[in-house]
C-alpha atoms as a printed R data frame, in Angstrom:
    type eleno elety resid chain resno       x      y       z
1   ATOM     1    CA   MET     A     1 -15.165 -8.367   1.363
2   ATOM     2    CA   GLN     A     2 -14.783 -5.193   3.432
3   ATOM     3    CA   ALA     A     3 -12.335 -2.556   2.227
4   ATOM     4    CA   ARG     A     4  -9.269 -2.053   4.392
5   ATOM     5    CA   ILE     A     5  -8.471  1.602   5.069
6   ATOM     6    CA   LEU     A     6  -5.387  3.021   6.754
7   ATOM     7    CA   LEU     A     7  -5.806  6.362   8.485
8   ATOM     8    CA   ILE     A     8  -2.532  8.316   8.668
9   ATOM     9    CA   TYR     A     9  -2.447 11.156  11.190
10  ATOM    10    CA   THR     A    10   0.322 13.689  10.591
11  ATOM    11    CA   GLY     A    11  -0.938 16.500  12.825
12  ATOM    12    CA   GLY     A    12  -3.181 19.517  12.474
13  ATOM    13    CA   THR     A    13  -6.427 20.850  13.895
14  ATOM    14    CA   ILE     A    14  -8.465 17.745  13.083
15  ATOM    15    CA   GLY     A    15  -6.461 15.721  15.585
16  ATOM    16    CA   MET     A    16  -7.145 17.992  18.563
17  ATOM    17    CA   VAL     A    17  -9.793 17.731  21.280
18  ATOM    18    CA   LYS     A    18 -10.758 20.316  23.874
19  ATOM    19    CA   ASP     A    19 -10.581 19.539  27.572
20  ATOM    20    CA   SER     A    20 -14.092 20.278  28.856
21  ATOM    21    CA   ALA     A    21 -12.746 21.412  32.225
22  ATOM    22    CA   THR     A    22  -9.889 23.683  31.160
23  ATOM    23    CA   GLY     A    23 -10.707 24.467  27.535
24  ATOM    24    CA   ALA     A    24  -7.161 23.517  26.531
25  ATOM    25    CA   LEU     A    25  -6.540 21.554  23.335
26  ATOM    26    CA   HIS     A    26  -4.689 18.256  23.388
27  ATOM    27    CA   ALA     A    27  -3.979 15.513  20.859
28  ATOM    28    CA   PHE     A    28  -6.758 13.060  20.031
29  ATOM    29    CA   ASN     A    29  -6.040  9.367  20.658
30  ATOM    30    CA   PHE     A    30  -6.612  7.790  17.246
31  ATOM    31    CA   ASP     A    31  -6.290  4.317  18.743
32  ATOM    32    CA   LYS     A    32  -9.736  5.001  20.252
33  ATOM    33    CA   LEU     A    33 -11.158  6.349  16.994
34  ATOM    34    CA   LEU     A    34 -14.129  3.972  16.706
35  ATOM    35    CA   LYS     A    35 -15.062  4.500  20.346
36  ATOM    36    CA   SER     A    36 -15.009  8.276  19.938
37  ATOM    37    CA   ILE     A    37 -16.757  8.323  16.548
38  ATOM    38    CA   PRO     A    38 -19.203  5.380  16.602
39  ATOM    39    CA   GLU     A    39 -20.622  6.438  13.215
40  ATOM    40    CA   LEU     A    40 -17.531  4.926  11.591
41  ATOM    41    CA   SER     A    41 -18.763  1.462  12.534
42  ATOM    42    CA   LEU     A    42 -21.603  1.940  10.050
43  ATOM    43    CA   LEU     A    43 -19.140  2.105   7.160
44  ATOM    44    CA   ASP     A    44 -18.476 -1.102   5.266
45  ATOM    45    CA   CYS     A    45 -14.739 -1.144   5.918
46  ATOM    46    CA   ASN     A    46 -12.026 -2.044   8.388
47  ATOM    47    CA   ILE     A    47 -10.073  0.955   9.678
48  ATOM    48    CA   ASN     A    48  -6.603  0.938  11.153
49  ATOM    49    CA   THR     A    49  -4.651  3.990  12.253
50  ATOM    50    CA   VAL     A    50  -1.039  5.093  12.328
51  ATOM    51    CA   SER     A    51   0.310  8.422  13.568
52  ATOM    52    CA   PHE     A    52   3.525 10.343  13.219
53  ATOM    53    CA   ASP     A    53   5.605  9.745  16.353
54  ATOM    54    CA   GLU     A    54   5.469 13.484  16.876
55  ATOM    55    CA   PRO     A    55   2.482 15.023  15.057
56  ATOM    56    CA   ILE     A    56   3.417 18.373  13.532
57  ATOM    57    CA   ASP     A    57   1.623 21.563  12.619
58  ATOM    58    CA   SER     A    58   1.246 21.828   8.868
59  ATOM    59    CA   SER     A    59   3.297 25.045   8.897
60  ATOM    60    CA   ASN     A    60   6.283 22.849   9.735
61  ATOM    61    CA   MET     A    61   5.660 20.394   6.885
62  ATOM    62    CA   ASN     A    62   8.588 19.931   4.516
63  ATOM    63    CA   PRO     A    63   9.795 17.406   1.919
64  ATOM    64    CA   SER     A    64  11.215 15.075   4.573
65  ATOM    65    CA   SER     A    65   7.710 14.888   6.078
66  ATOM    66    CA   TRP     A    66   6.311 14.147   2.614
67  ATOM    67    CA   VAL     A    67   8.779 11.284   2.298
68  ATOM    68    CA   HIS     A    68   7.620  9.963   5.679
69  ATOM    69    CA   ILE     A    69   4.001  9.820   4.471
70  ATOM    70    CA   VAL     A    70   5.094  8.210   1.192
71  ATOM    71    CA   GLU     A    71   7.046  5.548   3.086
72  ATOM    72    CA   ILE     A    72   4.012  4.709   5.227
73  ATOM    73    CA   VAL     A    73   1.951  4.225   2.053
74  ATOM    74    CA   GLU     A    74   4.765  2.258   0.398
75  ATOM    75    CA   GLU     A    75   5.234 -0.128   3.347
76  ATOM    76    CA   ARG     A    76   1.513 -0.860   3.658
77  ATOM    77    CA   TYR     A    77   0.438 -0.540   0.042
78  ATOM    78    CA   GLU     A    78  -0.397 -4.211  -0.438
79  ATOM    79    CA   ASP     A    79  -2.188 -4.472   2.917
80  ATOM    80    CA   TYR     A    80  -4.790 -1.763   2.377
81  ATOM    81    CA   ASP     A    81  -7.334 -0.747  -0.243
82  ATOM    82    CA   GLY     A    82  -7.127  2.956   0.477
83  ATOM    83    CA   PHE     A    83  -5.400  5.607   2.564
84  ATOM    84    CA   VAL     A    84  -6.769  8.688   4.324
85  ATOM    85    CA   VAL     A    85  -4.197 11.276   5.412
86  ATOM    86    CA   LEU     A    86  -5.154 13.696   8.189
87  ATOM    87    CA   HIS     A    87  -3.206 16.908   7.765
88  ATOM    88    CA   GLY     A    88  -3.308 20.537   8.828
89  ATOM    89    CA   SER     A    89  -5.098 22.676   6.271
90  ATOM    90    CA   ASP     A    90  -2.512 25.456   5.852
91  ATOM    91    CA   THR     A    91  -0.099 23.448   3.690
92  ATOM    92    CA   MET     A    92  -2.346 20.536   2.783
93  ATOM    93    CA   SER     A    93  -2.426 21.457  -0.917
94  ATOM    94    CA   TYR     A    94   1.382 21.492  -1.022
95  ATOM    95    CA   THR     A    95   1.749 18.073   0.616
96  ATOM    96    CA   ALA     A    96  -1.081 16.495  -1.370
97  ATOM    97    CA   SER     A    97   0.274 17.922  -4.640
98  ATOM    98    CA   ALA     A    98   3.744 16.609  -3.800
99  ATOM    99    CA   LEU     A    99   2.417 13.109  -3.116
100 ATOM   100    CA   SER     A   100   0.610 13.081  -6.453
101 ATOM   101    CA   PHE     A   101   4.034 13.268  -8.121
102 ATOM   102    CA   MET     A   102   5.888 11.079  -5.635
103 ATOM   103    CA   LEU     A   103   3.380  8.208  -6.024
104 ATOM   104    CA   GLU     A   104   3.546  7.288  -9.715
105 ATOM   105    CA   ASN     A   105   1.094  4.740 -11.173
106 ATOM   106    CA   LEU     A   106  -1.132  4.896  -8.116
107 ATOM   107    CA   SER     A   107  -4.014  2.402  -8.295
108 ATOM   108    CA   LYS     A   108  -5.545  3.110  -4.882
109 ATOM   109    CA   PRO     A   109  -6.997  6.240  -3.277
110 ATOM   110    CA   VAL     A   110  -4.859  8.505  -1.110
111 ATOM   111    CA   ILE     A   111  -7.242 11.106   0.287
112 ATOM   112    CA   PHE     A   112  -6.161 14.127   2.301
113 ATOM   113    CA   THR     A   113  -8.538 15.800   4.698
114 ATOM   114    CA   GLY     A   114  -8.530 17.944   7.813
115 ATOM   115    CA   SER     A   115 -10.756 20.474   9.496
116 ATOM   116    CA   GLN     A   116 -11.123 24.087  10.493
117 ATOM   117    CA   LEU     A   117 -12.240 23.174  14.030
118 ATOM   118    CA   PRO     A   118 -10.881 20.436  16.341
119 ATOM   119    CA   ILE     A   119 -12.557 17.033  16.237
120 ATOM   120    CA   GLY     A   120 -13.841 17.518  19.807
121 ATOM   121    CA   ASP     A   121 -15.454 20.905  19.146
122 ATOM   122    CA   LEU     A   122 -19.242 21.058  19.272
123 ATOM   123    CA   ARG     A   123 -19.510 22.687  15.832
124 ATOM   124    CA   THR     A   124 -16.630 20.811  14.223
125 ATOM   125    CA   ASP     A   125 -16.393 20.036  10.526
126 ATOM   126    CA   ALA     A   126 -13.902 17.277  11.352
127 ATOM   127    CA   LYS     A   127 -16.349 14.382  11.684
128 ATOM   128    CA   GLU     A   128 -18.027 14.898   8.324
129 ATOM   129    CA   ASN     A   129 -14.717 15.383   6.532
130 ATOM   130    CA   LEU     A   130 -13.258 12.278   8.163
131 ATOM   131    CA   ILE     A   131 -16.276  9.990   7.726
132 ATOM   132    CA   THR     A   132 -16.848 10.902   4.088
133 ATOM   133    CA   SER     A   133 -13.145 10.674   3.221
134 ATOM   134    CA   ILE     A   134 -13.066  7.130   4.578
135 ATOM   135    CA   GLN     A   135 -16.271  6.277   2.752
136 ATOM   136    CA   ILE     A   136 -14.865  7.574  -0.539
137 ATOM   137    CA   ALA     A   137 -11.584  5.714   0.005
138 ATOM   138    CA   SER     A   138 -13.657  2.544   0.441
139 ATOM   139    CA   LEU     A   139 -15.536  2.871  -2.861
140 ATOM   140    CA   ARG     A   140 -15.045 -0.119  -5.143
141 ATOM   141    CA   LYS     A   141 -16.439 -1.082  -8.532
142 ATOM   142    CA   ASN     A   142 -15.820 -4.401 -10.293
143 ATOM   143    CA   ASN     A   143 -13.467 -5.351  -7.445
144 ATOM   144    CA   SER     A   144 -11.242 -2.309  -8.062
145 ATOM   145    CA   ALA     A   145 -10.905  1.052  -6.366
146 ATOM   146    CA   VAL     A   146 -13.081  3.786  -7.862
147 ATOM   147    CA   ILE     A   147 -10.590  6.541  -6.956
148 ATOM   148    CA   ARG     A   148  -7.023  5.887  -8.075
149 ATOM   149    CA   GLU     A   149  -5.235  9.127  -7.407
150 ATOM   150    CA   VAL     A   150  -4.262 11.571  -4.680
151 ATOM   151    CA   CYS     A   151  -7.266 13.670  -3.682
152 ATOM   152    CA   LEU     A   152  -8.317 16.271  -1.158
153 ATOM   153    CA   TYR     A   153 -11.731 16.172   0.514
154 ATOM   154    CA   PHE     A   154 -13.155 19.177   2.324
155 ATOM   155    CA   GLU     A   155 -16.675 20.465   2.993
156 ATOM   156    CA   TYR     A   156 -18.678 18.077   0.802
157 ATOM   157    CA   LYS     A   157 -16.339 18.058  -2.199
158 ATOM   158    CA   LEU     A   158 -13.594 15.736  -3.383
159 ATOM   159    CA   TYR     A   159 -10.939 17.431  -5.506
160 ATOM   160    CA   ARG     A   160  -7.893 16.274  -7.443
161 ATOM   161    CA   ALA     A   161  -5.231 17.198  -4.899
162 ATOM   162    CA   ASN     A   162  -2.829 18.911  -7.296
163 ATOM   163    CA   ARG     A   163  -5.627 21.212  -8.503
164 ATOM   164    CA   THR     A   164  -6.418 22.661  -5.092
165 ATOM   165    CA   THR     A   165  -5.485 25.741  -3.156
166 ATOM   166    CA   LYS     A   166  -6.559 27.001   0.261
167 ATOM   167    CA   ILE     A   167  -8.770 30.045  -0.197
168 ATOM   168    CA   ASN     A   168 -10.167 30.777   3.265
169 ATOM   169    CA   ALA     A   169  -8.804 30.630   6.802
170 ATOM   170    CA   GLU     A   170 -12.192 30.971   8.545
171 ATOM   171    CA   HIS     A   171 -14.914 29.273   6.513
172 ATOM   172    CA   PHE     A   172 -15.528 25.530   6.442
173 ATOM   173    CA   GLN     A   173 -15.247 25.713   2.649
174 ATOM   174    CA   ALA     A   174 -11.518 26.282   2.917
175 ATOM   175    CA   PHE     A   175 -10.363 24.870  -0.428
176 ATOM   176    CA   ALA     A   176 -11.163 25.406  -4.082
177 ATOM   177    CA   SER     A   177 -10.239 23.865  -7.413
178 ATOM   178    CA   LEU     A   178 -10.944 26.692  -9.812
179 ATOM   179    CA   ASN     A   179  -9.498 25.128 -12.955
180 ATOM   180    CA   TYR     A   180 -10.883 21.587 -12.581
181 ATOM   181    CA   PRO     A   181 -14.298 20.244 -11.494
182 ATOM   182    CA   PRO     A   182 -14.815 18.251  -8.278
183 ATOM   183    CA   LEU     A   183 -14.262 14.508  -8.611
184 ATOM   184    CA   ALA     A   184 -17.145 13.785  -6.250
185 ATOM   185    CA   GLU     A   185 -19.767 15.686  -4.269
186 ATOM   186    CA   SER     A   186 -21.380 14.671  -1.006
187 ATOM   187    CA   GLY     A   187 -25.015 15.519  -0.407
188 ATOM   188    CA   VAL     A   188 -28.026 13.316   0.232
189 ATOM   189    CA   HIS     A   189 -26.234 10.983  -2.171
190 ATOM   190    CA   LEU     A   190 -22.524 10.607  -2.837
191 ATOM   191    CA   LYS     A   191 -22.090 11.551  -6.486
192 ATOM   192    CA   VAL     A   192 -18.902 10.520  -8.264
193 ATOM   193    CA   ASN     A   193 -18.062 12.412 -11.462
194 ATOM   194    CA   TYR     A   194 -16.437  9.480 -13.239
195 ATOM   195    CA   GLU     A   195 -15.592 11.471 -16.368
196 ATOM   196    CA   TYR     A   196 -13.152 13.643 -14.406
197 ATOM   197    CA   LEU     A   197 -11.213 10.842 -12.706
198 ATOM   198    CA   LEU     A   198  -7.708  9.904 -13.807
199 ATOM   199    CA   LYS     A   199  -7.707  6.930 -16.123
200 ATOM   200    CA   PRO     A   200  -6.561  3.708 -14.380
201 ATOM   201    CA   THR     A   201  -3.123  2.311 -15.040
202 ATOM   202    CA   ARG     A   202  -1.881 -1.269 -14.969
203 ATOM   203    CA   LYS     A   203   1.691 -0.236 -14.284
204 ATOM   204    CA   LYS     A   204   3.351 -1.030 -10.975
205 ATOM   205    CA   LEU     A   205   3.496  1.656  -8.279
206 ATOM   206    CA   LYS     A   206   6.704  3.642  -8.532
207 ATOM   207    CA   ILE     A   207   7.914  5.642  -5.541
208 ATOM   208    CA   HIS     A   208   9.908  8.877  -5.834
209 ATOM   209    CA   LYS     A   209  11.590 10.262  -2.728
210 ATOM   210    CA   GLU     A   210  14.119 12.750  -4.100
211 ATOM   211    CA   MET     A   211  12.800 16.315  -4.065
212 ATOM   212    CA   ASP     A   212  15.155 19.175  -4.948
213 ATOM   213    CA   VAL     A   213  14.284 22.239  -2.861
214 ATOM   214    CA   ASN     A   214  16.725 24.689  -4.448
215 ATOM   215    CA   ILE     A   215  14.016 26.846  -5.940
216 ATOM   216    CA   ALA     A   216  12.589 30.326  -5.348
217 ATOM   217    CA   LEU     A   217   9.113 31.781  -5.722
218 ATOM   218    CA   VAL     A   218   8.908 35.375  -6.977
219 ATOM   219    CA   LYS     A   219   5.607 37.220  -6.996
220 ATOM   220    CA   LEU     A   220   5.713 40.188  -9.338
221 ATOM   221    CA   PHE     A   221   4.289 43.485  -8.165
222 ATOM   222    CA   PRO     A   222   4.210 46.994  -9.615
223 ATOM   223    CA   GLY     A   223   7.484 48.626  -8.603
224 ATOM   224    CA   ILE     A   224   9.620 45.503  -8.252
225 ATOM   225    CA   THR     A   225  13.201 46.642  -8.746
226 ATOM   226    CA   GLU     A   226  16.057 45.334 -10.828
227 ATOM   227    CA   SER     A   227  18.273 44.904  -7.750
228 ATOM   228    CA   THR     A   228  15.628 42.874  -5.898
229 ATOM   229    CA   LEU     A   229  14.998 40.546  -8.823
230 ATOM   230    CA   ASN     A   230  18.711 40.255  -9.538
231 ATOM   231    CA   CYS     A   231  19.352 39.009  -5.976
232 ATOM   232    CA   LEU     A   232  16.816 36.246  -6.451
233 ATOM   233    CA   LEU     A   233  17.676 35.239 -10.012
234 ATOM   234    CA   CYS     A   234  21.431 35.300  -9.544
235 ATOM   235    CA   ASN     A   235  21.613 33.409  -6.246
236 ATOM   236    CA   PRO     A   236  24.155 30.639  -6.995
237 ATOM   237    CA   ASN     A   237  22.250 28.142  -4.835
238 ATOM   238    CA   THR     A   238  18.970 28.638  -6.678
239 ATOM   239    CA   LYS     A   239  18.468 26.238  -9.561
240 ATOM   240    CA   ALA     A   240  14.938 27.233 -10.544
241 ATOM   241    CA   ILE     A   241  12.535 30.145 -10.116
242 ATOM   242    CA   ILE     A   242   8.758 30.246 -10.317
243 ATOM   243    CA   LEU     A   243   7.489 33.638 -11.448
244 ATOM   244    CA   GLU     A   244   3.968 34.519 -10.328
245 ATOM   245    CA   THR     A   245   2.978 36.887 -13.121
246 ATOM   246    CA   TYR     A   246  -0.072 38.991 -13.869
247 ATOM   247    CA   GLY     A   247  -3.227 37.752 -15.603
248 ATOM   248    CA   ALA     A   248  -2.525 35.335 -18.441
249 ATOM   249    CA   GLY     A   249   1.211 35.281 -17.730
250 ATOM   250    CA   ASN     A   250   2.112 38.915 -18.274
251 ATOM   251    CA   ALA     A   251   5.158 40.751 -16.909
252 ATOM   252    CA   PRO     A   252   6.999 44.079 -17.246
253 ATOM   253    CA   THR     A   253   8.525 44.759 -20.657
254 ATOM   254    CA   GLU     A   254  11.426 46.907 -19.422
255 ATOM   255    CA   LYS     A   255  14.670 45.899 -21.064
256 ATOM   256    CA   TRP     A   256  16.381 45.156 -17.729
257 ATOM   257    CA   PHE     A   257  13.651 42.652 -16.818
258 ATOM   258    CA   GLU     A   258  14.021 40.653 -20.015
259 ATOM   259    CA   GLU     A   259  17.822 40.762 -19.829
260 ATOM   260    CA   LEU     A   260  17.825 39.447 -16.246
261 ATOM   261    CA   LEU     A   261  15.616 36.500 -17.181
262 ATOM   262    CA   GLU     A   262  17.674 35.733 -20.278
263 ATOM   263    CA   LYS     A   263  20.904 35.884 -18.292
264 ATOM   264    CA   ALA     A   264  19.523 33.532 -15.622
265 ATOM   265    CA   ILE     A   265  18.261 31.015 -18.184
266 ATOM   266    CA   LYS     A   266  21.552 31.060 -20.108
267 ATOM   267    CA   SER     A   267  23.368 30.374 -16.834
268 ATOM   268    CA   GLY     A   268  21.356 27.156 -16.493
269 ATOM   269    CA   LYS     A   269  18.470 28.230 -14.290
270 ATOM   270    CA   ILE     A   270  14.911 27.063 -14.938
271 ATOM   271    CA   ILE     A   271  12.173 29.710 -14.890
272 ATOM   272    CA   VAL     A   272   8.479 28.771 -14.798
273 ATOM   273    CA   ASN     A   273   5.626 31.199 -15.413
274 ATOM   274    CA   VAL     A   274   2.415 30.787 -13.368
275 ATOM   275    CA   THR     A   275  -0.401 33.263 -12.946
276 ATOM   276    CA   GLN     A   276  -1.139 35.106  -9.715
277 ATOM   277    CA   CYS     A   277  -4.843 34.658 -10.429
278 ATOM   278    CA   SER     A   278  -6.661 31.928  -8.521
279 ATOM   279    CA   GLY     A   279  -8.249 30.690 -11.735
280 ATOM   280    CA   GLY     A   280  -7.270 30.833 -15.380
281 ATOM   281    CA   SER     A   281  -4.165 29.971 -17.327
282 ATOM   282    CA   VAL     A   282  -0.839 31.318 -18.522
283 ATOM   283    CA   ILE     A   283  -0.961 31.867 -22.289
284 ATOM   284    CA   MET     A   284   2.426 33.294 -23.235
285 ATOM   285    CA   GLY     A   285   2.266 35.288 -26.442
286 ATOM   286    CA   GLN     A   286  -1.411 36.206 -26.114
287 ATOM   287    CA   TYR     A   287  -0.305 39.719 -25.173
288 ATOM   288    CA   GLU     A   288   2.876 41.634 -25.977
289 ATOM   289    CA   THR     A   289   3.616 41.691 -22.228
290 ATOM   290    CA   SER     A   290   4.267 37.945 -22.261
291 ATOM   291    CA   SER     A   291   5.840 37.415 -25.699
292 ATOM   292    CA   HIS     A   292   9.298 38.377 -24.386
293 ATOM   293    CA   LEU     A   293   9.054 35.658 -21.718
294 ATOM   294    CA   ARG     A   294   8.456 32.986 -24.318
295 ATOM   295    CA   LYS     A   295  11.279 34.373 -26.465
296 ATOM   296    CA   VAL     A   296  13.924 33.980 -23.735
297 ATOM   297    CA   GLY     A   297  12.833 30.415 -22.871
298 ATOM   298    CA   VAL     A   298  10.539 30.761 -19.853
299 ATOM   299    CA   ILE     A   299   8.451 27.614 -19.253
300 ATOM   300    CA   SER     A   300   4.664 27.937 -19.256
301 ATOM   301    CA   GLY     A   301   2.902 26.663 -16.153
302 ATOM   302    CA   LYS     A   302  -0.407 26.836 -18.040
303 ATOM   303    CA   ASP     A   303  -3.278 26.493 -15.528
304 ATOM   304    CA   VAL     A   304  -1.291 24.797 -12.766
305 ATOM   305    CA   THR     A   305  -1.653 26.019  -9.170
306 ATOM   306    CA   THR     A   306   1.360 27.535  -7.463
307 ATOM   307    CA   GLU     A   307   1.378 24.586  -5.029
308 ATOM   308    CA   ALA     A   308   1.522 22.064  -7.860
309 ATOM   309    CA   ALA     A   309   4.017 24.180  -9.812
310 ATOM   310    CA   ILE     A   310   6.432 24.154  -6.863
311 ATOM   311    CA   THR     A   311   6.108 20.460  -6.049
312 ATOM   312    CA   LYS     A   312   6.282 19.407  -9.703
313 ATOM   313    CA   LEU     A   313   9.473 21.417 -10.058
314 ATOM   314    CA   MET     A   314  10.958 19.771  -6.938
315 ATOM   315    CA   TYR     A   315   9.965 16.345  -8.275
316 ATOM   316    CA   LEU     A   316  11.398 16.779 -11.777
317 ATOM   317    CA   MET     A   317  14.627 18.339 -10.515
318 ATOM   318    CA   GLY     A   318  14.938 15.567  -7.945
319 ATOM   319    CA   ASN     A   319  14.707 13.071 -10.794
320 ATOM   320    CA   ASN     A   320  17.526 14.830 -12.676
321 ATOM   321    CA   ILE     A   321  15.515 15.439 -15.833
322 ATOM   322    CA   GLN     A   322  17.859 16.592 -18.584
323 ATOM   323    CA   ARG     A   323  17.676 20.247 -19.463
324 ATOM   324    CA   LYS     A   324  17.001 19.645 -23.173
325 ATOM   325    CA   VAL     A   325  13.698 17.879 -22.379
326 ATOM   326    CA   PHE     A   326  12.814 19.655 -19.113
327 ATOM   327    CA   LYS     A   327  10.560 22.279 -20.702
328 ATOM   328    CA   THR     A   328   8.622 19.678 -22.697
329 ATOM   329    CA   ILE     A   329   8.100 17.437 -19.677
330 ATOM   330    CA   TYR     A   330   7.151 20.304 -17.370
331 ATOM   331    CA   GLU     A   331   4.539 21.579 -19.813
332 ATOM   332    CA   THR     A   332   3.049 18.068 -20.097
333 ATOM   333    CA   PRO     A   333   0.378 16.900 -17.606
334 ATOM   334    CA   LEU     A   334   1.874 14.083 -15.521
335 ATOM   335    CA   ARG     A   335  -0.845 13.514 -12.876
336 ATOM   336    CA   GLY     A   336  -3.675 15.623 -14.246
337 ATOM   337    CA   GLU     A   337  -2.226 18.777 -12.662
338 ATOM   338    CA   MET     A   338  -2.709 20.919 -15.780
339 ATOM   339    CA   SER     A   339  -5.017 20.967 -18.768
C-alpha cells in the first residue's frame, strides 16, 4: 500500500517561482505540484498539499503560526503516514524545534525542509530537498514508519530538528547539527542511521498548544554592564531568561553579576545557561567562572541549541510545570534535544 504524505506549505523561498519574462518572484501553485515536478510521480506514495491561506516569510513566524501547523497535523494525523513542512530557512530550526515539543508521542515523520533558491530557479536546491524529504517521510519498515520524530532535511542530510541551527545564509549546506549525528544521509543510496533515531512509543499522540513567550535571551559579551543586565533580569513581565555564556557555560565572576542572578532567581525567575559556541556543552562547575552560576540555581542547558532551549522553555512554561521540579525536567531530554 502506498504511503500517504501531506505537504504543508507555510511560506518561504522554496515556494517561489521566477517569471521568465519579468524576473519577478511569485508564489508557486502547489495544487499543480506533480505537473511542475514530474519526478515526484516516481515515488511510491500519494501526495496531497495544503497551504497557509496567506503564506508568510519565516521572519514573521511566531508561536501562533506553530500552533497552526500543529493543528493541521492534528486534524489529518490519522489520514496520512507522514508530513513534510515547507518553511523559510531563517527560522526553520525554531519552528521545527517547537513542534518537537508540541507533538508528544509522535509515531509518524514530520519533516521540515526549504531551500536557498526558489523552486523555479535554474540552479535551485529546492527540488532535491523536496523530493528526498517526501521519500524519507514515506519510508516504512514492518508496516510502520521508519522516522517517528520531527526532523529537518537540507542538502543531503536528515537531522533531528531540535538539534539543528542555521549556519550559513549563502551556501546550500545551510544547517548543521554539531552535537548530534545525522539521522540519514542521501547519496547514491539513502542511508538511515537507525541507531540515532528516537525509540518508538506506543503512547497516543498528545498535542500541546500553549507556549509562554515571556522570556528573554541575553548574550553575554565583554563589557556588559550591570545596568543593562538589570533591565533585562528585573523586567516584571519576563518570567525566564536564557543566558548565552562563554565556552562551557562560563560567565563573569564580578560580585554584582552573581547578585543580580541570585536576586532574579529568588524573585521567581527561571534562568537557563546555554553556550554561545555552535558545538559543545555547558558543564557548570568545570571552571571557577561557572561554579557561581550553579550555586545560585541557574539551570544547565547542557548541549542544547539556543533554538531548542527557547522553545523548550516556552513549552514547559506553557504547561505550568511547578517550580520545584522545573530544573529537573528542563535538564532531562524530552525529545532527544540534549545528551
